[in-house]
Coordinates of C-alpha atoms in Angstrom, one line a residue:
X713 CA 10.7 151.0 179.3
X714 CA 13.7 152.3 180.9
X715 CA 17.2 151.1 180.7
X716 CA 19.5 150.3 183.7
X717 CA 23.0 151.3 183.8
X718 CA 24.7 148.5 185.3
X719 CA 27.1 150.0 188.5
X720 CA 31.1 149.2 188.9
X721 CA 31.7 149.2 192.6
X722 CA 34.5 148.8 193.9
X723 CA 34.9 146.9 197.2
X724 CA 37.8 147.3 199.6
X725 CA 38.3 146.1 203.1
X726 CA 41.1 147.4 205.0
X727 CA 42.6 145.7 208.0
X728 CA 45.0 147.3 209.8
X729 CA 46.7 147.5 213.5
X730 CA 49.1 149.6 214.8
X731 CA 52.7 147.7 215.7
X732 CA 52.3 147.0 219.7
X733 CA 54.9 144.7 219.7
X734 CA 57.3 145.6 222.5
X735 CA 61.3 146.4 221.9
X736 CA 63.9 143.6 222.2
X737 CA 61.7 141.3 223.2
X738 CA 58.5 138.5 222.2
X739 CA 56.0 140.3 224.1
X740 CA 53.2 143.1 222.9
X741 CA 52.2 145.7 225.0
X742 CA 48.5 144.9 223.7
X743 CA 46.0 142.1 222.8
X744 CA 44.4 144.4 219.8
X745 CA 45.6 142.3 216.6
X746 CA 45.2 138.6 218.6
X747 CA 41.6 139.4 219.7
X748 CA 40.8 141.0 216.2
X749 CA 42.3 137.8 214.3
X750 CA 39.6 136.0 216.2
X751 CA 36.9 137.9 215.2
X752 CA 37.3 139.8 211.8
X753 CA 40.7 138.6 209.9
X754 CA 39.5 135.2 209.0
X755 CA 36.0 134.8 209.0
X756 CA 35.7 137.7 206.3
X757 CA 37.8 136.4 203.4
X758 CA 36.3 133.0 204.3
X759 CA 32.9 134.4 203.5
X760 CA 33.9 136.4 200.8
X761 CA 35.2 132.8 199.2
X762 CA 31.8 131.7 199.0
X763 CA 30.1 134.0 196.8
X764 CA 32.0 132.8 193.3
X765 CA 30.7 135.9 191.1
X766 CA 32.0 138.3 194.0
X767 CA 35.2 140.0 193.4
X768 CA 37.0 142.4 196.2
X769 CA 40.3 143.5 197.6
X770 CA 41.6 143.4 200.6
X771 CA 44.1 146.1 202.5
X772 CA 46.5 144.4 205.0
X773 CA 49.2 146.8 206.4
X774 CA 52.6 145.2 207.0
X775 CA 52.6 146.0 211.1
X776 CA 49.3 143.8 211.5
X777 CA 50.5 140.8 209.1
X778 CA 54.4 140.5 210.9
X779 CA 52.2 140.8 214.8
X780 CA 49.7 137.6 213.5
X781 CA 53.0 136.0 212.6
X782 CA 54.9 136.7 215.8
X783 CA 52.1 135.1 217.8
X784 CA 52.2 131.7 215.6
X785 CA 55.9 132.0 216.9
X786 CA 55.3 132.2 220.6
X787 CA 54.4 135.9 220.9
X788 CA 52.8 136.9 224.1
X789 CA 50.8 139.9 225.2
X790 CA 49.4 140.9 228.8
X791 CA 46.1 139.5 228.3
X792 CA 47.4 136.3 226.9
X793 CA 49.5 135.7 230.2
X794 CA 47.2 136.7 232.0
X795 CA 44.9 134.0 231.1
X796 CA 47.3 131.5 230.7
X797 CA 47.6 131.9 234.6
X798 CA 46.0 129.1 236.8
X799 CA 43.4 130.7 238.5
X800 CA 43.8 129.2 241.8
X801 CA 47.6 130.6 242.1
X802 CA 46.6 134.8 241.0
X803 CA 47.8 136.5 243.6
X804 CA 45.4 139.8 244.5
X805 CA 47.2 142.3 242.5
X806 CA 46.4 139.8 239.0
X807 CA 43.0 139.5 239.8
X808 CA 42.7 142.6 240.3
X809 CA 44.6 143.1 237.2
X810 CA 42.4 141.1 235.7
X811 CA 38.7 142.5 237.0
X812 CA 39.8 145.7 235.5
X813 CA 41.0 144.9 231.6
X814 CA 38.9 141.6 231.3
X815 CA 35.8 143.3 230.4
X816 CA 37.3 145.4 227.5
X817 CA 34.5 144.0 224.5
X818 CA 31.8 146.6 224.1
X819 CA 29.1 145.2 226.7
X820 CA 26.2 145.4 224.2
X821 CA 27.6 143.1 221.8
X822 CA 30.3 141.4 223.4
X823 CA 29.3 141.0 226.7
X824 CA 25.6 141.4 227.8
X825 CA 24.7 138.5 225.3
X826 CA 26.3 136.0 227.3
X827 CA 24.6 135.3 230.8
X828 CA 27.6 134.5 232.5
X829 CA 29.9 137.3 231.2
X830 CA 27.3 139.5 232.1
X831 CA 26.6 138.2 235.7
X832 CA 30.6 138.3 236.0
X833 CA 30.9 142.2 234.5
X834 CA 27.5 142.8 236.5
X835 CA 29.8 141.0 240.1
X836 CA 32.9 143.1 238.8
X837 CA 31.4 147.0 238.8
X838 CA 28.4 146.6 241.6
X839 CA 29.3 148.7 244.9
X840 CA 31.4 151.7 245.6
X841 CA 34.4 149.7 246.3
X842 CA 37.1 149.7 244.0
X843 CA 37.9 146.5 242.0
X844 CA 40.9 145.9 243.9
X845 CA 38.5 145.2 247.5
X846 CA 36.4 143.1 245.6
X847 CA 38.7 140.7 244.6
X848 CA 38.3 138.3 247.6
X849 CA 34.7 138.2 246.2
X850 CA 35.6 135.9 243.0
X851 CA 36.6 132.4 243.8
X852 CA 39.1 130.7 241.6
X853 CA 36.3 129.2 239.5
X854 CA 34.6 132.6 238.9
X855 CA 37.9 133.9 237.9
X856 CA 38.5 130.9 235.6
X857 CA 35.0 131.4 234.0
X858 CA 36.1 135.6 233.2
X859 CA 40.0 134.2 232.0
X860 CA 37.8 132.0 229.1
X861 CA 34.9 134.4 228.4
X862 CA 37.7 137.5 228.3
X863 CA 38.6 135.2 225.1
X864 CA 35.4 133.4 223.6
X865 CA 33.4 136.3 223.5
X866 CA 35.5 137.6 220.4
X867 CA 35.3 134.4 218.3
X868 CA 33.3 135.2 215.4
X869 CA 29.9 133.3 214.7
X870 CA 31.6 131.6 211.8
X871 CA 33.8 129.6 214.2
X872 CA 31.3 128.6 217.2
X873 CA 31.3 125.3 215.5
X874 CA 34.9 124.2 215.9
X875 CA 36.2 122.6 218.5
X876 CA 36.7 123.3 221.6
X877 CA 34.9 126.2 221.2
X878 CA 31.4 124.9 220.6
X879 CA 31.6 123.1 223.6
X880 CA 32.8 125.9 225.7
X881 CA 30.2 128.2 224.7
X882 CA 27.8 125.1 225.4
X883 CA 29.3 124.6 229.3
X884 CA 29.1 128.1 229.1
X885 CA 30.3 128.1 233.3
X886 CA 33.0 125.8 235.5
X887 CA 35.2 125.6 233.0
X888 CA 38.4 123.8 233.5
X889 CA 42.0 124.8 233.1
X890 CA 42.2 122.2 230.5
X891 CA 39.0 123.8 228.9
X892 CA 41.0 127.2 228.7
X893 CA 44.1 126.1 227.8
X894 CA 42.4 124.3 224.6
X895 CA 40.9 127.3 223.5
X896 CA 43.9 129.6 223.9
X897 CA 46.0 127.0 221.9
X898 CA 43.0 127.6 219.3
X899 CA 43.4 130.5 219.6
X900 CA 46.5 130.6 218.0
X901 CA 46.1 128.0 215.5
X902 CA 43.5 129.9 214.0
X903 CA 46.0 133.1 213.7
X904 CA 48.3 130.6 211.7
X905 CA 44.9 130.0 209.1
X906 CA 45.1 133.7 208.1
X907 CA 47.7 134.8 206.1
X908 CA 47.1 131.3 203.8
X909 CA 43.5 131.9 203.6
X910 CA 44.3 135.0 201.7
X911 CA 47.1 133.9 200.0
X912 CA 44.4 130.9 198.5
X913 CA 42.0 133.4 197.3
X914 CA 44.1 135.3 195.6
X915 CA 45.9 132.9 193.8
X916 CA 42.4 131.4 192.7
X917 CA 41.7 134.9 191.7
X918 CA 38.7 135.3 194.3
X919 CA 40.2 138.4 195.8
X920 CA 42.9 140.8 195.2
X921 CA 45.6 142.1 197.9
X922 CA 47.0 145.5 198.7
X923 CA 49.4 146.8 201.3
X924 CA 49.5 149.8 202.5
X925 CA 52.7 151.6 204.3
X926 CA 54.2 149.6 207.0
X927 CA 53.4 151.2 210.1
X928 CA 49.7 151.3 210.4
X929 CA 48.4 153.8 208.3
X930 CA 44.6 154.3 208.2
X931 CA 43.9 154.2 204.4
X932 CA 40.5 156.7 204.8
X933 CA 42.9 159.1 206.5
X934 CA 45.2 158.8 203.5
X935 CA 43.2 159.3 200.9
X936 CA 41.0 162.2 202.7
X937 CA 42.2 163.4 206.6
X938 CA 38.8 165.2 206.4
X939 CA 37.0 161.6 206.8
X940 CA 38.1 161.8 210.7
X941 CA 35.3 164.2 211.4
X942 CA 32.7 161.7 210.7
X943 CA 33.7 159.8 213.6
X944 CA 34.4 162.9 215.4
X945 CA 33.3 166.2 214.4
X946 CA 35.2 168.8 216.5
X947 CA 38.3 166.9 215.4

């Protein structure tokens, strides 16, 4: 009968953003580290504090943890205006800002899976007119429906249950500006969860913290720059 030798992994997730927070002022110049809080910040050390036995660390670089805390303090990026904006007063120019950046999700995963996203996206790119002459196309209430789904497509599974956004994923069209505005102030309610999630874990000794160097390092990069090539090989 063989023997086993018993395996010591080591498990390490590394969360990291670069620092798009704009200078002398409470705006960023991108929606990167709101829409990722929604989908991966959270819902992994959640899950990770349900396995007792399981033991990992987690990498959070400085520039990421101080942009999650700006938006609990009224921190604003372009998207985030953007659909804040009642969509019966956008002027042409903000739809067709918004036709053009509110499609960003990869459409496999993030888009296609949702039949009104994807009849929206599908409205959006059809013809050989540019975005800007289709905007007359979307009513206010189409518009509306992209503001919300630009947002609720990136809530991870592990949060469809809380309100309001089970029951915007369940209207799933004609939703109201009251129905957006609840789920952006969610939105940033579940930002403010993060940082004490972790700090809870690893005082009960569930996970362990690192940091990394402040501005946004990639910690494969840092241990090996040769990793790059695997994502792209004529690096």
């Amino acid at each position: 009968m063989s023997q086993t030798t018993p395996i010591r992994v080591a498990i390490l997730w590394h969360m990291h953003q670069p620092d798009y927070r704009e200078p002398n002022s409470n705006r960023l110049s991108m929606p990167w580290a709101r829409l990722h809080a929604l989908k991966d910040y959270l819902d992994m050390p959640l899950r990770a504090g349900t396995f007792e036995s399981l033991r990992l660390t987690f990498n959070l670089v400085p520039s990421l943890l101080d942009q999650l805390e700006a938006y609990t303090k009224g921190a604003v990026d372009r998207h985030l205006e953007l659909s804040r904006m009642a969509a019966d007063s956008l002027t042409p120019t903000q739809k067709a800002e918004i036709l053009d950046t509110f499609f960003a999700g990869n459409p496999t995963h993030m888009i296609n899976p949702y039949p009104r996203y994807k009849q929206l996206y599908g409205k959006a790119k059809q013809g050989s007119g540019t975005i800007v002459n289709q905007t007359s196309l979307f009513s206010s209430s189409e518009m509306r429906d992209l503001q919300v789904w630009s947002n609720l497509s990136w809530v991870d599974p592990f949060f469809r249950d809380e309100a309001p956004v089970r029951m915007l994923f369940a209207k799933e069209r004609h939703f109201t500006e009251e129905d957006k505005h609840a789920l952006l102030d969610w939105e940033i309610k579940l930002i403010a969860r993060i940082v004490p999630v972790y700090r809870r874990l690893q005082e009960d000794g569930q996970i362990e913290v690192s940091f990394t160097p402040y501005y946004h390092p990639i910690l494969p990069l840092l241990c090996d720059t040769n990793i790059a090539r695997e994502a792209l090989p004529s690096i």
